[in-house]
Coordinates of C-alpha atoms and ligand atoms in Angstrom, one line a residue:
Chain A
X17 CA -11.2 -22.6 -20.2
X18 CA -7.8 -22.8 -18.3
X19 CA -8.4 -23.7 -14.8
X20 CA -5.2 -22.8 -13.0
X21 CA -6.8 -23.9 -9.5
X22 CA -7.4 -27.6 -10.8
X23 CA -5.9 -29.8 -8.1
X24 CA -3.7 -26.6 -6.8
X25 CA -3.2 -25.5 -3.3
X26 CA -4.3 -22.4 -1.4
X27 CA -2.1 -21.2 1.1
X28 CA -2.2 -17.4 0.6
X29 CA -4.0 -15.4 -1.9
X30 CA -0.7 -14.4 -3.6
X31 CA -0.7 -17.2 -5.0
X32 CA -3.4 -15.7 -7.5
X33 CA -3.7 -13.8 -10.1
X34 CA -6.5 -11.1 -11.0
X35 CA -7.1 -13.1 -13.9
X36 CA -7.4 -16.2 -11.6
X37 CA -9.2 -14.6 -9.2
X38 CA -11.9 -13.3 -11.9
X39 CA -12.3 -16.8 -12.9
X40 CA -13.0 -17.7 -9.2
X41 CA -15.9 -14.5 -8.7
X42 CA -17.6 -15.9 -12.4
X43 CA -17.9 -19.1 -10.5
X44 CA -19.3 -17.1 -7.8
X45 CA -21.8 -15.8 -9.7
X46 CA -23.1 -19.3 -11.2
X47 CA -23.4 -20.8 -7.8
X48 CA -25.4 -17.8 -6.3
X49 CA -27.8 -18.5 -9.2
X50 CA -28.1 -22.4 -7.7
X51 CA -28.9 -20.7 -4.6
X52 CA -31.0 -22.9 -2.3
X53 CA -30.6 -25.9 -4.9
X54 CA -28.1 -29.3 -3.7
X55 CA -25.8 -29.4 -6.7
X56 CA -24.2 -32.9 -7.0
X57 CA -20.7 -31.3 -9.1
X58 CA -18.8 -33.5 -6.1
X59 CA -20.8 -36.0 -5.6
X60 CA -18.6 -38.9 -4.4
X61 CA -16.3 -37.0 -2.7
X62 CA -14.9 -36.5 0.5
X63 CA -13.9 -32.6 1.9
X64 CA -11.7 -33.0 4.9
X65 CA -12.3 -30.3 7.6
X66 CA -9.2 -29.9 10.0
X67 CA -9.8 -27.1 12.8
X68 CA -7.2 -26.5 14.8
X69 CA -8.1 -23.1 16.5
X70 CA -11.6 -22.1 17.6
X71 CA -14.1 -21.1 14.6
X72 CA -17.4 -21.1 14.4
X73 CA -18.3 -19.0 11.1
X74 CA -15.4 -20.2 8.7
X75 CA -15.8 -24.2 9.5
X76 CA -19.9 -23.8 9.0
X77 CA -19.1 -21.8 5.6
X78 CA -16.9 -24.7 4.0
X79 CA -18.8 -27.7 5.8
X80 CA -22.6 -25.6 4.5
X81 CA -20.4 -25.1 0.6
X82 CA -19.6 -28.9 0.3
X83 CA -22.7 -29.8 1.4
X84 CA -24.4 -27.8 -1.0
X85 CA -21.9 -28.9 -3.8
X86 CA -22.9 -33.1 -3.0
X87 CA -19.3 -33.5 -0.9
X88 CA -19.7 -35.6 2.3
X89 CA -17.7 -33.6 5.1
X90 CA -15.7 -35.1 7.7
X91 CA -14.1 -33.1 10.5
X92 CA -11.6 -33.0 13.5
X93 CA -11.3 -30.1 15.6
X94 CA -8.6 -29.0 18.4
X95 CA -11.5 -29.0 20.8
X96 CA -12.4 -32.8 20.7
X97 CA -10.8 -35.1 22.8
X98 CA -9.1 -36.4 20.0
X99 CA -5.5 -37.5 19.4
X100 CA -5.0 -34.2 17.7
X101 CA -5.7 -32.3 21.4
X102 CA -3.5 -35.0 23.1
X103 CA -0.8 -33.9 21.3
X104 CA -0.3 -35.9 18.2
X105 CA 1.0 -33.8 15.3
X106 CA 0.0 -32.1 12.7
X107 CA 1.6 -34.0 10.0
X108 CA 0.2 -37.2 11.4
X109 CA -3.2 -35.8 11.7
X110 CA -2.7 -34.6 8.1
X111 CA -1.6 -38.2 6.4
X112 CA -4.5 -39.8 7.8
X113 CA -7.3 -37.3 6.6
X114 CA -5.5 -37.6 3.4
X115 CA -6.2 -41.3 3.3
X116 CA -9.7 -40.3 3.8
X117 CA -10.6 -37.5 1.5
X118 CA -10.0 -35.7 -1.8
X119 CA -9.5 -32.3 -0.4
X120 CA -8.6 -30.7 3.4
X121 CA -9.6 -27.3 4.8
X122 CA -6.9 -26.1 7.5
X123 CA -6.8 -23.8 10.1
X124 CA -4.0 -23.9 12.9
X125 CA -2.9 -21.5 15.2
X126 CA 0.8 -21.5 13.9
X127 CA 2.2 -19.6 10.9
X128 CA 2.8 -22.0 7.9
X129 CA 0.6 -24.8 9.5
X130 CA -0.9 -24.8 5.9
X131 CA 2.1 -24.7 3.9
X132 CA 3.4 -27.4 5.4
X133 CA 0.0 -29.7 5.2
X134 CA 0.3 -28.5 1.6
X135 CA 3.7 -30.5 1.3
X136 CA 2.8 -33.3 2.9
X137 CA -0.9 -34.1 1.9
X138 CA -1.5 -35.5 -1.9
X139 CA -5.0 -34.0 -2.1
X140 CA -5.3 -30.3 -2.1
X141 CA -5.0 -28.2 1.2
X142 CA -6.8 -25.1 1.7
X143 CA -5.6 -22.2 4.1
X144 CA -8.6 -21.5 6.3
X145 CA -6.4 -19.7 8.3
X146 CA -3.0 -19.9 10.1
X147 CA -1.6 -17.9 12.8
X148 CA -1.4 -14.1 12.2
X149 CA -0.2 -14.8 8.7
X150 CA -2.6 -16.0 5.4
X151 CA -6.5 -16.2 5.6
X152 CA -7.1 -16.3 1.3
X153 CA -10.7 -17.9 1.1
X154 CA -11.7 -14.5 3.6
X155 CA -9.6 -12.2 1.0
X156 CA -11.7 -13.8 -1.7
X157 CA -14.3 -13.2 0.1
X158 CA -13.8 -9.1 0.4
X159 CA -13.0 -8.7 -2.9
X160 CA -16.0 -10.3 -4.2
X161 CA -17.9 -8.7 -1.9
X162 CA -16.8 -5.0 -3.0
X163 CA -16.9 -6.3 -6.8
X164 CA -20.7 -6.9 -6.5
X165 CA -21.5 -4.1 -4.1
X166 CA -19.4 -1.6 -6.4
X167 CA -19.7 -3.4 -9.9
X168 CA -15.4 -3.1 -9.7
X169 CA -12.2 -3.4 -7.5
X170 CA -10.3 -1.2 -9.2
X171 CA -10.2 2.9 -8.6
X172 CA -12.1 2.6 -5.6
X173 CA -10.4 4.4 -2.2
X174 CA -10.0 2.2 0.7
X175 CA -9.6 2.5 4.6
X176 CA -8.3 -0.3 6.2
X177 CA -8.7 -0.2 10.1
X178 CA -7.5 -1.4 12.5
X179 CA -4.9 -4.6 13.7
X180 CA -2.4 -4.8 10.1
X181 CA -0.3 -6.6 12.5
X182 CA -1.9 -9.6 13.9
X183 CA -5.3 -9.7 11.4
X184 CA -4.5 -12.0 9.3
X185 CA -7.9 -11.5 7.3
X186 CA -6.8 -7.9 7.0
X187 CA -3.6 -8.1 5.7
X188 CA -4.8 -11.2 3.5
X189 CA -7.5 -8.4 2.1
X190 CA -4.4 -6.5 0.9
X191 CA -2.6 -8.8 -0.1
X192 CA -5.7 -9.5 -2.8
X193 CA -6.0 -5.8 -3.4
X194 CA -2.2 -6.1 -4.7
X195 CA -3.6 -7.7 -7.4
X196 CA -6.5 -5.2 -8.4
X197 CA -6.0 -1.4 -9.3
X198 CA -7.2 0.3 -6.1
X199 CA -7.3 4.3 -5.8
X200 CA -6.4 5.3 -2.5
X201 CA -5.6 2.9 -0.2
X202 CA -5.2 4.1 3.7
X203 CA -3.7 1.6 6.3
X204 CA -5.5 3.3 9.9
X205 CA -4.3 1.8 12.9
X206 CA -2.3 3.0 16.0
X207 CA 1.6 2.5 16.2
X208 CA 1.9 -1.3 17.7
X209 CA -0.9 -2.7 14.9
X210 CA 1.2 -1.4 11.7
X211 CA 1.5 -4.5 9.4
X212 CA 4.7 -6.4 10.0
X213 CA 8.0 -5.9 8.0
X214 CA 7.6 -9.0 5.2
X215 CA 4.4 -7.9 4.5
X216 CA 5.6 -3.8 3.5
X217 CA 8.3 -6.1 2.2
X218 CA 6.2 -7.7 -0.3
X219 CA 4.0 -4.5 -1.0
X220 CA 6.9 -2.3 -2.2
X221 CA 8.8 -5.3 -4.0
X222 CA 5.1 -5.2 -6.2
X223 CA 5.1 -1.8 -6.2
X224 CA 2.1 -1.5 -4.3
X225 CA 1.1 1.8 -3.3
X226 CA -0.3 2.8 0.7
X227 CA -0.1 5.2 3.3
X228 CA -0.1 4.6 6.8
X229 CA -1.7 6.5 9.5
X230 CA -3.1 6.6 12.9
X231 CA -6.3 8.7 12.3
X232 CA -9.5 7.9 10.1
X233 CA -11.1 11.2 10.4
X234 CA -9.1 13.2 8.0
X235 CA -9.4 11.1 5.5
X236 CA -13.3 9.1 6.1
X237 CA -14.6 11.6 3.5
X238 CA -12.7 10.2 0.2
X239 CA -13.4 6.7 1.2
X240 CA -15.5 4.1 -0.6
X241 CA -14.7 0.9 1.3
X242 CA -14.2 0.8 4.7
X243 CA -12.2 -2.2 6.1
X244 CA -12.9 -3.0 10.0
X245 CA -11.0 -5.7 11.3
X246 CA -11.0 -7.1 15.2
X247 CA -8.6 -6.1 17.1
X248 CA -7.8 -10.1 18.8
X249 CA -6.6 -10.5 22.5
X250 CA -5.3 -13.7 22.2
X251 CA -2.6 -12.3 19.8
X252 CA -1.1 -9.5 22.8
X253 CA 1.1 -10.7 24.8
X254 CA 0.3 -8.0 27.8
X255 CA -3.6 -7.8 28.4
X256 CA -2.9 -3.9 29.5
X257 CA -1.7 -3.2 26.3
X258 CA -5.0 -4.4 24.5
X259 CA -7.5 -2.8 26.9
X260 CA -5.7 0.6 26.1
X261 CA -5.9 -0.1 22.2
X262 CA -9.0 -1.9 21.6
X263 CA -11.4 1.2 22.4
X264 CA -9.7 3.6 20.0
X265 CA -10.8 2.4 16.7
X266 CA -14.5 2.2 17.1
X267 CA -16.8 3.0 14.5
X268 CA -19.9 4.6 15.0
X269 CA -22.5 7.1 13.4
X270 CA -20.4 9.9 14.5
X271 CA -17.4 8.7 12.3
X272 CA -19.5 7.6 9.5
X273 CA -21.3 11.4 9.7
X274 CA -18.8 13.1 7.2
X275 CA -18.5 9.6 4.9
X276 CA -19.5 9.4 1.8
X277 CA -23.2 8.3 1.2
X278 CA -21.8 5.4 -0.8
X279 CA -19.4 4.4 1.6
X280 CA -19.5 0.3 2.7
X281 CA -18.1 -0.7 5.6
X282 CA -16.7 -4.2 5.6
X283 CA -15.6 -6.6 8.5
X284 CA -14.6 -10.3 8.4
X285 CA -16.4 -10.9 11.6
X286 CA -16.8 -11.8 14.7
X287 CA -16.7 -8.5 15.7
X288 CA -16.8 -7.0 19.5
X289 CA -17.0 -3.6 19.9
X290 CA -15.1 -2.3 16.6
X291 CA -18.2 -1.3 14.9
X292 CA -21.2 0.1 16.6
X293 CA -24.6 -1.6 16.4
X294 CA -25.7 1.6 15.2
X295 CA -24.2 1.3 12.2
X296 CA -26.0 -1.9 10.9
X297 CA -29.1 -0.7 9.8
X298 CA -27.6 2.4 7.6
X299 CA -26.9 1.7 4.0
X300 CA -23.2 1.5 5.0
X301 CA -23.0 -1.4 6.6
X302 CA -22.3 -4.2 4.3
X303 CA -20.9 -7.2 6.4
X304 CA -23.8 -8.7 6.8
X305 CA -24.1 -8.9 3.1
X306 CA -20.2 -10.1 2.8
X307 CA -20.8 -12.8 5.5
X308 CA -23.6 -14.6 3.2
X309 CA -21.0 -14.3 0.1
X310 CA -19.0 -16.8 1.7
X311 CA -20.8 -19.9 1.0
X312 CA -21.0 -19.6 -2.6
X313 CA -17.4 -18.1 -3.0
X314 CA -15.8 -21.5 -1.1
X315 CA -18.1 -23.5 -3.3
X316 CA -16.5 -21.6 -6.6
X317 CA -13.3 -22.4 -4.8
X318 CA -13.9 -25.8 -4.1
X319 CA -15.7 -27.1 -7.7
X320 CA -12.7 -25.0 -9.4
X321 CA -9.8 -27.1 -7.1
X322 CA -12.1 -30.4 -8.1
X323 CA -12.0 -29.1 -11.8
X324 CA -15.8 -29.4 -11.8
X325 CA -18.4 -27.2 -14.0
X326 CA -21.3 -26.0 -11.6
Chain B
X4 CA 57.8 -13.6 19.0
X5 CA 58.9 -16.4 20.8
X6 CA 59.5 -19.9 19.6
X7 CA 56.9 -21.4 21.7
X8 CA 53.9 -18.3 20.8
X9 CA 54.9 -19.0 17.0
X10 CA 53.9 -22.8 17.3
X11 CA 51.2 -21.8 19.4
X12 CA 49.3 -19.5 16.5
X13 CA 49.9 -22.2 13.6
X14 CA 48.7 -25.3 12.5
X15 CA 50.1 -27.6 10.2
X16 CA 46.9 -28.9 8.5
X17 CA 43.6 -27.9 8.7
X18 CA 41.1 -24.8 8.4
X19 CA 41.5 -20.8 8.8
X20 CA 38.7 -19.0 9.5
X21 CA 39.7 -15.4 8.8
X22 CA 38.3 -12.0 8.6
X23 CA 35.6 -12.8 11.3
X24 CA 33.7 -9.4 12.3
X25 CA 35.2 -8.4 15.8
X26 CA 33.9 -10.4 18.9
X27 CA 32.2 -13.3 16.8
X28 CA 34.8 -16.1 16.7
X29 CA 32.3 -18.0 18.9
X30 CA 29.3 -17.6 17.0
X31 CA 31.2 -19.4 14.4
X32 CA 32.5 -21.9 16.5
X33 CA 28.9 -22.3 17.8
X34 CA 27.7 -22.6 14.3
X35 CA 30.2 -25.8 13.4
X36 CA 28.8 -26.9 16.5
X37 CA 32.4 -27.0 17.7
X38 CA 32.5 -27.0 21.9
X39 CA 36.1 -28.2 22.8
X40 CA 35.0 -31.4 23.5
X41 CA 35.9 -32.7 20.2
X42 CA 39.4 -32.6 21.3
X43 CA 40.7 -30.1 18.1
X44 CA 43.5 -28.5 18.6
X45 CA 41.8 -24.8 17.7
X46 CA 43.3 -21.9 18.3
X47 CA 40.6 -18.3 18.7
X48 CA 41.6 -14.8 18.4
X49 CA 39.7 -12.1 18.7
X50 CA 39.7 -8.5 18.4
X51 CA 43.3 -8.4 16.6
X52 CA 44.2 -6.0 14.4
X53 CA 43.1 -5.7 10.9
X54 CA 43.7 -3.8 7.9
X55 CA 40.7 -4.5 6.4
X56 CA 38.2 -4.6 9.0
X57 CA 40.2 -2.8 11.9
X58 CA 39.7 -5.4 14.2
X59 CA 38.6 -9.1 13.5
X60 CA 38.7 -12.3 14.9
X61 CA 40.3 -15.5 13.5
X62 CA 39.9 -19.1 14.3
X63 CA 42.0 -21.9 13.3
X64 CA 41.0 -25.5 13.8
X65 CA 44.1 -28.3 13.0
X66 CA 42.7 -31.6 11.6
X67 CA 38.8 -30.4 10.7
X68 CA 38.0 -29.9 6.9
X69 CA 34.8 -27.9 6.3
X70 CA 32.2 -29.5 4.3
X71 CA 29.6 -27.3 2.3
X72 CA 27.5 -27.4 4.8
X73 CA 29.2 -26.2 7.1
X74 CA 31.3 -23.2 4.8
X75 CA 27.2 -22.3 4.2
X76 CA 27.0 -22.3 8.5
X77 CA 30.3 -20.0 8.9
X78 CA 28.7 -17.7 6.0
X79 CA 25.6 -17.4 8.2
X80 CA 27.8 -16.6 11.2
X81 CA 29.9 -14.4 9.8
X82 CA 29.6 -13.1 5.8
X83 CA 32.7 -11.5 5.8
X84 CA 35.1 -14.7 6.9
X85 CA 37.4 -15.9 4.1
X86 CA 38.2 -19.8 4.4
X87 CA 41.5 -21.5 3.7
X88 CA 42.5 -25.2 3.5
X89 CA 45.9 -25.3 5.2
X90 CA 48.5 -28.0 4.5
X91 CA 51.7 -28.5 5.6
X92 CA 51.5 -25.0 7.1
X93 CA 51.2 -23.7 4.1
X94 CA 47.8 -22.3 2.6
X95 CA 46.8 -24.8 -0.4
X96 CA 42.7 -23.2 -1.2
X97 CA 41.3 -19.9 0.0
X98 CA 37.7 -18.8 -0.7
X99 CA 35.7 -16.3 0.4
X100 CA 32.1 -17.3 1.8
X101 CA 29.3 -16.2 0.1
X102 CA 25.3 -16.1 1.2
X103 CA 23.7 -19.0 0.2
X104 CA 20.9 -18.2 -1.9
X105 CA 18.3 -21.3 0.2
X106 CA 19.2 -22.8 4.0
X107 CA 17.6 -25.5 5.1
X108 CA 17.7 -26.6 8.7
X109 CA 20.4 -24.5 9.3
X110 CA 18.7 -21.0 10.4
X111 CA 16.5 -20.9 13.3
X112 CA 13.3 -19.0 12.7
X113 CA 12.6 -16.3 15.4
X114 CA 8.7 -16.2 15.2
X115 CA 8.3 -18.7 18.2
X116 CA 4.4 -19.2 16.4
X117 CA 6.1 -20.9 13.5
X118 CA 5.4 -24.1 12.1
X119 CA 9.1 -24.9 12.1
X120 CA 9.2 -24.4 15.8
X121 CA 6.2 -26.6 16.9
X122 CA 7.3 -29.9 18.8
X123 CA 7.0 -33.4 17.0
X124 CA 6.2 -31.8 13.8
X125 CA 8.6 -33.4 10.9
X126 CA 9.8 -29.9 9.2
X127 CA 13.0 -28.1 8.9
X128 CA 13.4 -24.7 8.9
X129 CA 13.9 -23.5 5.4
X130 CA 14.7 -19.8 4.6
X131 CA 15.3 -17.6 1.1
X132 CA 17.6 -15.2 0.9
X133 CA 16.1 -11.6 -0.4
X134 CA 17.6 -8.3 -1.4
X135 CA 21.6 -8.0 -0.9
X136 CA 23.0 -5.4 1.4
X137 CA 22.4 -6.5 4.1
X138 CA 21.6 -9.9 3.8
X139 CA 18.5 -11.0 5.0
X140 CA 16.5 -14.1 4.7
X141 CA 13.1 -15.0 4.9
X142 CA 11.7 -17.7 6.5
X143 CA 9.6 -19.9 3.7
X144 CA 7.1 -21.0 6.2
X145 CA 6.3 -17.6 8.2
X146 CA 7.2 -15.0 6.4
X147 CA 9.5 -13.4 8.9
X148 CA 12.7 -11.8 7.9
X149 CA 16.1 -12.3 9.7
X150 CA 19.2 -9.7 9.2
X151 CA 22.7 -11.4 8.9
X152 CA 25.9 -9.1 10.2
Ligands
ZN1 ZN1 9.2 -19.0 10.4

């Protein structure tokens, strides 16, 4: 079969198509069925992990899917004392994983950190995240996620709550939903968080459908998917200005009361206080579930960038 | 008009940067990087009268031919200049500027968070033009969008 992510880069899940992406959640499926099994498909090889900005969950999800595929794993991270935190550059830090290893995982706190890794680095790069703008391995993620929860993407409603401005796992979920055939889909958050211009840029020049609003309650009752996202500090500039905004999109029981029974709510995590322990032992919550999808999604990634059967 | 404020509004050979929008005949002259240091002889007006615009400004720079890179810099400055190559006091090539359709390195990107803006990192800015009226570009790295006048 056509493997159009042999050897390619991931920058931003754009850069996909459903057909693509399909491919990508079949692989899924094959390496949840190796569950718990080592799988050698890259033996031999070296996966570069390059962690710029604090992260706990994504870097353990790539290093635990390379691991499991045979890959040995080699990492730098902007919290060692290592050349990287003295100061040297990215690009430097780039050219000499590359000498090292056959494929490198980036996050970075600036916007087009992993575009411009992409450019310089011969092996692939993978986006696992840069500044407020692309976070595609967590939007493959989400879609998979709702595909095996809901046995489809398409025709479902969706809610998407909360920072469409700064969460760039958020608007990286939409972004992949621009791809699918979605019913409704709602973009909740107050004023300040509404996505940024480029991005409703992009949605109408694919003639992508939403509606903006401030309020989840009048329309929690036609949703299917709920979309939670943090709502970060370190992206506001004026700490007063987050306190005020953070505690207005909480989820709790008493939003979920007039949801529908099948509703799911999703959230990249870590969360703080955006969704209510009280809400993780109904049948709605579903980001647990989405959390332990993300191991054998980056393997599917990472065997289909090595052009490897698993 | 006297003899001596006749000489002082031509040049015999050079470049005429006409049909600037009112007030920004320095942008432009910022944009060729052009301080007064260089010692050209440059003449700037601004805010004179225009048919077309109403009021524009107009700079003329004796001895200085513009390269394409820098006709693409006055077009960023100011998309509604015209350009003539003067010889001779008399006007030999006039164009119009257009929007280039790619800059590279020439645009700086507003998001401060962009990679193009990080120190020590060995990247030029590099933006796309999208849509027409008005121009805007987009930067290739971040995403954000930047208006032209
Ligand atoms: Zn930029």
């Amino acid at each position: 079969m056509d493997n159009p992510f042999k050897g390619s880069d991931v920058v931003s899940v754009l850069d996909f198509s459903r057909r693509d992406l399909e491919l990508l959640f079949e692989y899924a499926d094959r390496a949840q069925r190796h569950a718990g099994s080592k799988l050698d498909a890259l033996r031999g090889k070296v996966v570069a992990l390059a962690f710029f900005e604090p992260s706990t969950r994504t870097r353990f999800s790539f290093e635990v899917a390379a691991k499991r595929l045979g890959a040995d794993v080699i990492s730098v991270s902007g919290e060692e004392a290592t050349s990287v935190a003295k100061g040297e550059s990215l690009a430097d830090t780039v050219r000499m994983l590359d000498a090292y290893s056959d494929l490198i995982v980036v996050r970075h706190r600036y916007e087009g950190a992993a575009k411009l890794a992409a450019e310089i680095a011969e092996s692939p790069v993978v986006n696992g995240g840069d500044g407020w703008q692309h976070h595609p391995t967590q939007a493959m993620i989400d879609l998979y996620t709702v595909l095996k929860l809901f046995g489809t993407i398409d025709g479902l409603n969706y809610a998407l709550l909360g920072d469409l401005r700064y969460g760039r796992a958020i608007v990286s979920f939409l972004y992949g939903l621009t791809r699918f055939r979605p019913g409704a889909v709602y973009l909740v958050s107050p004023e300040p968080l509404r996505p940024r211009r480029e991005v409703l840029a992009k949605l109408g020049e694919l003639g992508f459908k939403c509606e903006a609003t401030c309020s989840l309650e009048p329309i929690i009752g036609e949703v299917d998917v709920l979309y939670v996202s943090r709502v970060q500090k370190e992206r506001f500039p004026d700490p007063a200005e987050y306190e005020r905004l953070r505690g207005s999109y909480v989820v709790n029981l008493r939003t979920l009361s007039r949801a529908k029974p099948g509703l799911k709510v999703l959230h990249p995590l870590p969360r703080v206080d955006e969704i209510a322990h009280e809400v993780d032992g109904t049948p709605h919550a579903a980001y647990f579930y989405q959390a332990s999808l993300g191991v054998p999604v980056r393997m599917a990634l990472l065997s289909l960038i090595s052009g490897v059967e698993i | 008009m006297s003899s001596e404020v006749s000489r002082f509004a031509r040049i015999r050979s050079g470049t005429v940067i006409d049909h600037i929008p009112a007030g920004r005949a320095l942008e432009v002259l910022r944009a060729l990087g052009i301080s007064g240091r260089e010692g050209y002889r440059t003449i700037v007006l601004m805010n004179v009268e225009s048919r077309k615009l109403g009021r524009k400004d107009v700079v003329k720079i004796e001895g200085k031919l513009l390269d394409s890179r820098e006709v693409a810099l006055v077009a960023l400055a100011a998309l509604s200049a015209t350009i003539s190559t003067v010889e001779d006091f008399e006007v030999r090539r006039k164009v119009r500027v257009s929007a280039p359709d790619e800059v590279e390195g020439l645009l700086k990107c507003p998001n401060p968070t962009c990679i193009t803006n990080k120190e020590r990192e060995p990247v030029r800015s590099r933006f796309r033009r999208v849509g027409g009226r008005p121009v805007e570009y987009q930067c290739a790295y971040c995403g954000t969008m930047v208006r032209l006048e």
